[in-house]
Coordinates of N, CA, C and O in Angstrom, one line a residue:
X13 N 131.9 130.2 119.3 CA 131.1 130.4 118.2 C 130.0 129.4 118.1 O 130.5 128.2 118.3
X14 N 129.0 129.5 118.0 CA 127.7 128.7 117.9 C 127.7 127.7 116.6 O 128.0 128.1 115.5
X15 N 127.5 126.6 116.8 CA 127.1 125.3 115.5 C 125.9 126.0 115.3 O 125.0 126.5 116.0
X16 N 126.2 126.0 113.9 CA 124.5 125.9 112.9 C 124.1 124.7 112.5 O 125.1 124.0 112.5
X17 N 123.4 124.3 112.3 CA 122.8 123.4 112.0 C 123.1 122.9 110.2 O 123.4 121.8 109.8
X18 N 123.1 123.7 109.7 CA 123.8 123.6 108.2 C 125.1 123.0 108.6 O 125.1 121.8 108.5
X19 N 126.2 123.5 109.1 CA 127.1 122.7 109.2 C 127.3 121.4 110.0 O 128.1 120.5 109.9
X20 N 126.7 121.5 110.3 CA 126.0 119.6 111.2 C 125.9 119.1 109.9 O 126.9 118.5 109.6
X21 N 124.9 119.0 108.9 CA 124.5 118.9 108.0 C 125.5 118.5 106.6 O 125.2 117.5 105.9
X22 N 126.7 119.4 106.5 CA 127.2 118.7 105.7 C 128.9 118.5 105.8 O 129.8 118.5 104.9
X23 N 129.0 118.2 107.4 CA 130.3 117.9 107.5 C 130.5 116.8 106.7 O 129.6 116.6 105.8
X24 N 131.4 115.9 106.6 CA 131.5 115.0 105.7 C 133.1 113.8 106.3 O 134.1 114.3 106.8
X25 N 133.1 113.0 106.3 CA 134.3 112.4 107.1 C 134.9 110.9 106.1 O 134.1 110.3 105.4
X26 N 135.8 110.6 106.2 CA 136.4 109.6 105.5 C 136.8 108.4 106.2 O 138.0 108.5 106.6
X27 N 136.3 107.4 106.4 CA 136.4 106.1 106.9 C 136.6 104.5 106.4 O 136.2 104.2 105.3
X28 N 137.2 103.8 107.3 CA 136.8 102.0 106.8 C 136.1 101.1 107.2 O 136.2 100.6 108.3
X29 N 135.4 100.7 106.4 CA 134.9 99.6 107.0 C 135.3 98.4 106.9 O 135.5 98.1 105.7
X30 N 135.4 97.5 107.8 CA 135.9 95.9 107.8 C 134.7 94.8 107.7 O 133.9 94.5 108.5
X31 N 134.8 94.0 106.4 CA 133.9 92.9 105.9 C 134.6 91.8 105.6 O 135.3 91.9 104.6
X32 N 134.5 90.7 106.3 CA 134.8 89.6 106.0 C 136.2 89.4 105.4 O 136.5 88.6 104.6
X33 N 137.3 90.4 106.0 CA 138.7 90.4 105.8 C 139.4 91.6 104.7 O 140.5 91.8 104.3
X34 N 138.2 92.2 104.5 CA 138.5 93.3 103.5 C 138.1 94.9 103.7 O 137.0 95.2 104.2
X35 N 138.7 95.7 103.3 CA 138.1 97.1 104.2 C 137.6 97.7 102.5 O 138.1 97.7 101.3
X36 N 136.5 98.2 103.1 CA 135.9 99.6 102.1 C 136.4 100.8 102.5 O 136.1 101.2 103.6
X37 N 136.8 101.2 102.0 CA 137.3 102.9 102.3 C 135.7 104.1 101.8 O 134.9 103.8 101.0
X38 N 135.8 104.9 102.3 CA 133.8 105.6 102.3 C 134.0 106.8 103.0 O 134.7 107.1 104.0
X39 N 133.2 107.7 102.1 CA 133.3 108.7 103.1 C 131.8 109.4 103.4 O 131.0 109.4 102.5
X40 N 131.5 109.9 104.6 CA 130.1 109.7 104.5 C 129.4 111.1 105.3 O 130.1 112.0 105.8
X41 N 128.5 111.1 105.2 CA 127.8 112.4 106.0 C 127.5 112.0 107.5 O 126.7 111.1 107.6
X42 N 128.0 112.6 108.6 CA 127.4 112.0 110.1 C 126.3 112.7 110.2 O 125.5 112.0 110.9
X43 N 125.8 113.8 109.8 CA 124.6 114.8 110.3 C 123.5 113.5 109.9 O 122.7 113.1 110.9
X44 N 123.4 112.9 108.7 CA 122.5 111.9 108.2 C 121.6 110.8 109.6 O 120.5 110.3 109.8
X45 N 122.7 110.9 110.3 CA 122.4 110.1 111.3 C 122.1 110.7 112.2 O 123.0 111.2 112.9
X46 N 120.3 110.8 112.7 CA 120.1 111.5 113.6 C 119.0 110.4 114.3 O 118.3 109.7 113.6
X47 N 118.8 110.4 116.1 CA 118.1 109.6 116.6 C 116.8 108.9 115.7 O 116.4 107.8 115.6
X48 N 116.3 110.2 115.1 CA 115.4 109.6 114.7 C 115.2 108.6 113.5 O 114.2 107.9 113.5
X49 N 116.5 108.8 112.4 CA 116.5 107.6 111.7 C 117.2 106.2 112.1 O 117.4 105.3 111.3
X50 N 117.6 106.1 113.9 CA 118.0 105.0 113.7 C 116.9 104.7 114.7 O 116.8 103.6 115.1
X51 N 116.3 105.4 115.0 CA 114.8 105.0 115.9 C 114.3 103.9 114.5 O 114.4 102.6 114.6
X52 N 113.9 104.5 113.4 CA 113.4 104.1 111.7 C 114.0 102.7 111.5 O 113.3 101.7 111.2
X53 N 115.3 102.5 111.6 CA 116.2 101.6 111.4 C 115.5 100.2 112.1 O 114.9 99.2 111.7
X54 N 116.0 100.7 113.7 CA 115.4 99.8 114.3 C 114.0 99.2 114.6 O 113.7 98.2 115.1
X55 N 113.1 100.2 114.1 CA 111.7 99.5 113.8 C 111.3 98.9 112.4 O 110.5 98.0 112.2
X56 N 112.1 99.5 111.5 CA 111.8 98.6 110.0 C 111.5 97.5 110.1 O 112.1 97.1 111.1
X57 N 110.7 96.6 109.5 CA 110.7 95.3 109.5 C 111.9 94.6 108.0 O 112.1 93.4 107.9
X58 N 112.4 95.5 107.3 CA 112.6 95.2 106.2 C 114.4 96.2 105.8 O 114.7 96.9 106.7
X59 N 115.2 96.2 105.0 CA 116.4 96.5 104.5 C 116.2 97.9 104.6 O 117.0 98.6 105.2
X60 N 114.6 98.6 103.8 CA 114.8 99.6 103.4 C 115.2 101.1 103.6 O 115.7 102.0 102.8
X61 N 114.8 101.0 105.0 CA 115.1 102.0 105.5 C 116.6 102.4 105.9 O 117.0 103.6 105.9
X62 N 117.5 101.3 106.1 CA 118.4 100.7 105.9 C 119.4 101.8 104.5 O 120.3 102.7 104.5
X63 N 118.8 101.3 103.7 CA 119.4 101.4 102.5 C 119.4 102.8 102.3 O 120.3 103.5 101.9
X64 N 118.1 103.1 102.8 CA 117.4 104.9 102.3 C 118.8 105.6 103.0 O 119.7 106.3 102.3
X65 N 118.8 105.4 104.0 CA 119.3 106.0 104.8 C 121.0 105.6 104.7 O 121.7 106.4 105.2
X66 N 121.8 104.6 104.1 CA 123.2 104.9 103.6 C 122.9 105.6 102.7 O 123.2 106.8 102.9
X67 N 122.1 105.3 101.2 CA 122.1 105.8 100.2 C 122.1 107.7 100.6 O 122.2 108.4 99.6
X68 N 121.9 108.3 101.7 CA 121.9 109.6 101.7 C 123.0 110.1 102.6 O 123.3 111.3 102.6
X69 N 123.7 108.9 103.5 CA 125.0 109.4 104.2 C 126.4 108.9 103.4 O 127.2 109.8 103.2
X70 N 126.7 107.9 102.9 CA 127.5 107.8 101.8 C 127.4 108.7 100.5 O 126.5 108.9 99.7
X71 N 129.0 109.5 100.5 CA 128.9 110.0 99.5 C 129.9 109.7 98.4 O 129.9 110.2 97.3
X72 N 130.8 108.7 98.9 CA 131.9 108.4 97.8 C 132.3 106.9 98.8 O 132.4 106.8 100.0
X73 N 132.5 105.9 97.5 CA 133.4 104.6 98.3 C 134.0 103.9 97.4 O 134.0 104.3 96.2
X74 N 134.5 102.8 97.7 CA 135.3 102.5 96.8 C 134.9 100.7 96.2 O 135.4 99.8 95.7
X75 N 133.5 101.2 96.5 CA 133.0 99.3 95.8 C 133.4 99.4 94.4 O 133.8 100.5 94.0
X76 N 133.4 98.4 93.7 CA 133.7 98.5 92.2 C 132.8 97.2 91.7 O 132.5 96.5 92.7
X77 N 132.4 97.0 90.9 CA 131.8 96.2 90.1 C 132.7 94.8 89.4 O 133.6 94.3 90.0
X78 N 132.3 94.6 88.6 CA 133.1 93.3 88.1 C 134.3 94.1 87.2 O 135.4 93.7 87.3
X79 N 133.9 95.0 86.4 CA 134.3 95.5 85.6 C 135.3 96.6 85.9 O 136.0 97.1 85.1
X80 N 135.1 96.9 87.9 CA 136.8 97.5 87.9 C 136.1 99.1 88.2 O 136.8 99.9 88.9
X81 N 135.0 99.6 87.6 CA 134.4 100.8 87.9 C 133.3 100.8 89.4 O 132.5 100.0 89.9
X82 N 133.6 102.4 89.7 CA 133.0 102.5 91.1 C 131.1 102.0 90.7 O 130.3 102.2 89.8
X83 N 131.2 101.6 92.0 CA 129.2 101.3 91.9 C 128.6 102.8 92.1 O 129.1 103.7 92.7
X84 N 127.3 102.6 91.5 CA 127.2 103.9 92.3 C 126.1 103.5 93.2 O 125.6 102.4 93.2
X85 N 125.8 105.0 94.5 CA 125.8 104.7 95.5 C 124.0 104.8 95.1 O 123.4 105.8 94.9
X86 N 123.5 103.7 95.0 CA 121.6 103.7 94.8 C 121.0 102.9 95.8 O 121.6 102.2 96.6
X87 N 119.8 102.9 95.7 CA 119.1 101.8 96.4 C 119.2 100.3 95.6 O 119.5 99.2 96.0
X88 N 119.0 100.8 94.2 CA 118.9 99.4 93.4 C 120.4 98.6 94.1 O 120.4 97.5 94.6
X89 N 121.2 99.3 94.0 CA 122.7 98.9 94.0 C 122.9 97.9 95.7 O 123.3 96.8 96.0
X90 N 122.4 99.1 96.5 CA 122.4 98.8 98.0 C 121.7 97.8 98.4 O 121.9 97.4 99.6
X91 N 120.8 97.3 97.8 CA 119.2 96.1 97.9 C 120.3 95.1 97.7 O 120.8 94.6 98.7
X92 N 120.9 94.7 96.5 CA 121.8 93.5 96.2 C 122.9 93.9 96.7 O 123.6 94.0 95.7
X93 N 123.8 94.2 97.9 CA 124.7 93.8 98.9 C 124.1 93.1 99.8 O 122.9 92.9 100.0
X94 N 125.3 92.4 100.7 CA 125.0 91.6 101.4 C 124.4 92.6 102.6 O 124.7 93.7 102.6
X95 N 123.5 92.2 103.6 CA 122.9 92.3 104.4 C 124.3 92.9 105.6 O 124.3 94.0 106.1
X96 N 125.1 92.1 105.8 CA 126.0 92.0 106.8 C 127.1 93.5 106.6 O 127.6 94.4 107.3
X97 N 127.0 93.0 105.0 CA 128.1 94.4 104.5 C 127.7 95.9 104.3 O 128.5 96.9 104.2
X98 N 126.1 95.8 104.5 CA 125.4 97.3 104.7 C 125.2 97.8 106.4 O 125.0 99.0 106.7
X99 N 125.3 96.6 107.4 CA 125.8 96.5 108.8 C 126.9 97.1 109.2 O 127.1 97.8 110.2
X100 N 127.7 96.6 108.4 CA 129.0 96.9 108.5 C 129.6 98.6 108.5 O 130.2 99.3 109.2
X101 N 128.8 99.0 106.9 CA 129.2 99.9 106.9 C 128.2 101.2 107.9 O 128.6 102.3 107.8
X102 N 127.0 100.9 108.8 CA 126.3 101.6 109.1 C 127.3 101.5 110.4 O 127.7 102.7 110.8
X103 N 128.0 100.3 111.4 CA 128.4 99.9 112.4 C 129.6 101.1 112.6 O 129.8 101.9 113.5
X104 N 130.6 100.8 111.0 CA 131.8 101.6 111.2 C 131.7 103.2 111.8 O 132.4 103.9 112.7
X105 N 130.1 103.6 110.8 CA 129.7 105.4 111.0 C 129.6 105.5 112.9 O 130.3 106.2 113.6
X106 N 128.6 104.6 113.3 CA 128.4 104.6 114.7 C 129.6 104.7 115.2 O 129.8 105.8 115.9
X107 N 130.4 103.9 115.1 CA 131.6 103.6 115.9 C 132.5 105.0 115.5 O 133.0 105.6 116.5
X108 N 132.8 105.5 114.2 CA 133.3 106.7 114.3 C 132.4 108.0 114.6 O 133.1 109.0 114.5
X109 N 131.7 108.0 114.8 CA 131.0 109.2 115.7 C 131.0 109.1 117.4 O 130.8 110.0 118.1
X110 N 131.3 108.0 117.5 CA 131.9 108.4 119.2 C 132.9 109.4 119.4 O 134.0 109.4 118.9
X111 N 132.1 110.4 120.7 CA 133.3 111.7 120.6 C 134.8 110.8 121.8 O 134.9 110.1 122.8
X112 N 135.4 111.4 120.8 CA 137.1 111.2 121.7 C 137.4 112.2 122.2 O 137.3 113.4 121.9
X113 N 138.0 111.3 123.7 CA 138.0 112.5 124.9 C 139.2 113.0 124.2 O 139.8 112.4 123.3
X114 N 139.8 114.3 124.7 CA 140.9 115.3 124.6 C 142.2 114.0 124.3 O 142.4 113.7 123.1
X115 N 142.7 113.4 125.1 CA 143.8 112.8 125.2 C 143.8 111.3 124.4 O 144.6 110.4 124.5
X116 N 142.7 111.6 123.5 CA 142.9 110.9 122.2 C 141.8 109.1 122.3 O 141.6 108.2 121.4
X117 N 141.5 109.2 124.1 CA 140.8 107.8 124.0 C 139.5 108.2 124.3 O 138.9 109.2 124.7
X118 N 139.1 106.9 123.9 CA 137.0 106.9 124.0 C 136.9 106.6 125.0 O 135.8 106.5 125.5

């Protein structure tokens, strides 16, 4: 049966990420990531593109605030994380989008 492109689009997958001894649980869109926004990524001079681009593959996680309630997922929100921790979570997506051969290894 033929992939459509819509379904590229809104598969959706649930993962963790590891920061500084602590994991985020997230679950995110892979279609989001396509050559050409990490071509964007890597020429940015700046977070933004960065940010644009979780802010549209993140669709649920489990940051919380001081107050115990989930953040939500914005640019405003994404600008004040750490640098390392928005790495982190873009590193985890890369890393689970490697296809696994049949017999379960990369």
């Amino acid at each position: 049966m033929p992939i459509k492109l819509s379904d590229l689009q809104i598969d959706k997958r649930s993962i963790t990420a590891d920061y500084a001894g602590d994991e985020c649980k997230f679950t995110y869109r892979p279609g989001a990531l396509t050559p050409a926004v990490e071509s964007a990524i890597r020429e940015a001079e700046n977070n933004d593109v960065l940010v644009d681009t979780l802010c549209s593959m993140i669709v649920a996680w489990d940051v919380e605030g001081e107050d115990g309630d989930p953040l939500p997922i914005t640019p405003d929100v994404l600008q004040a994380l750490p640098s390392a921790f928005l790495g982190a979570l873009l590193q985890a997506c890369r890393e689970d989008m490697i296809p696994k051969a049949k017999n379960g290894r990369r």
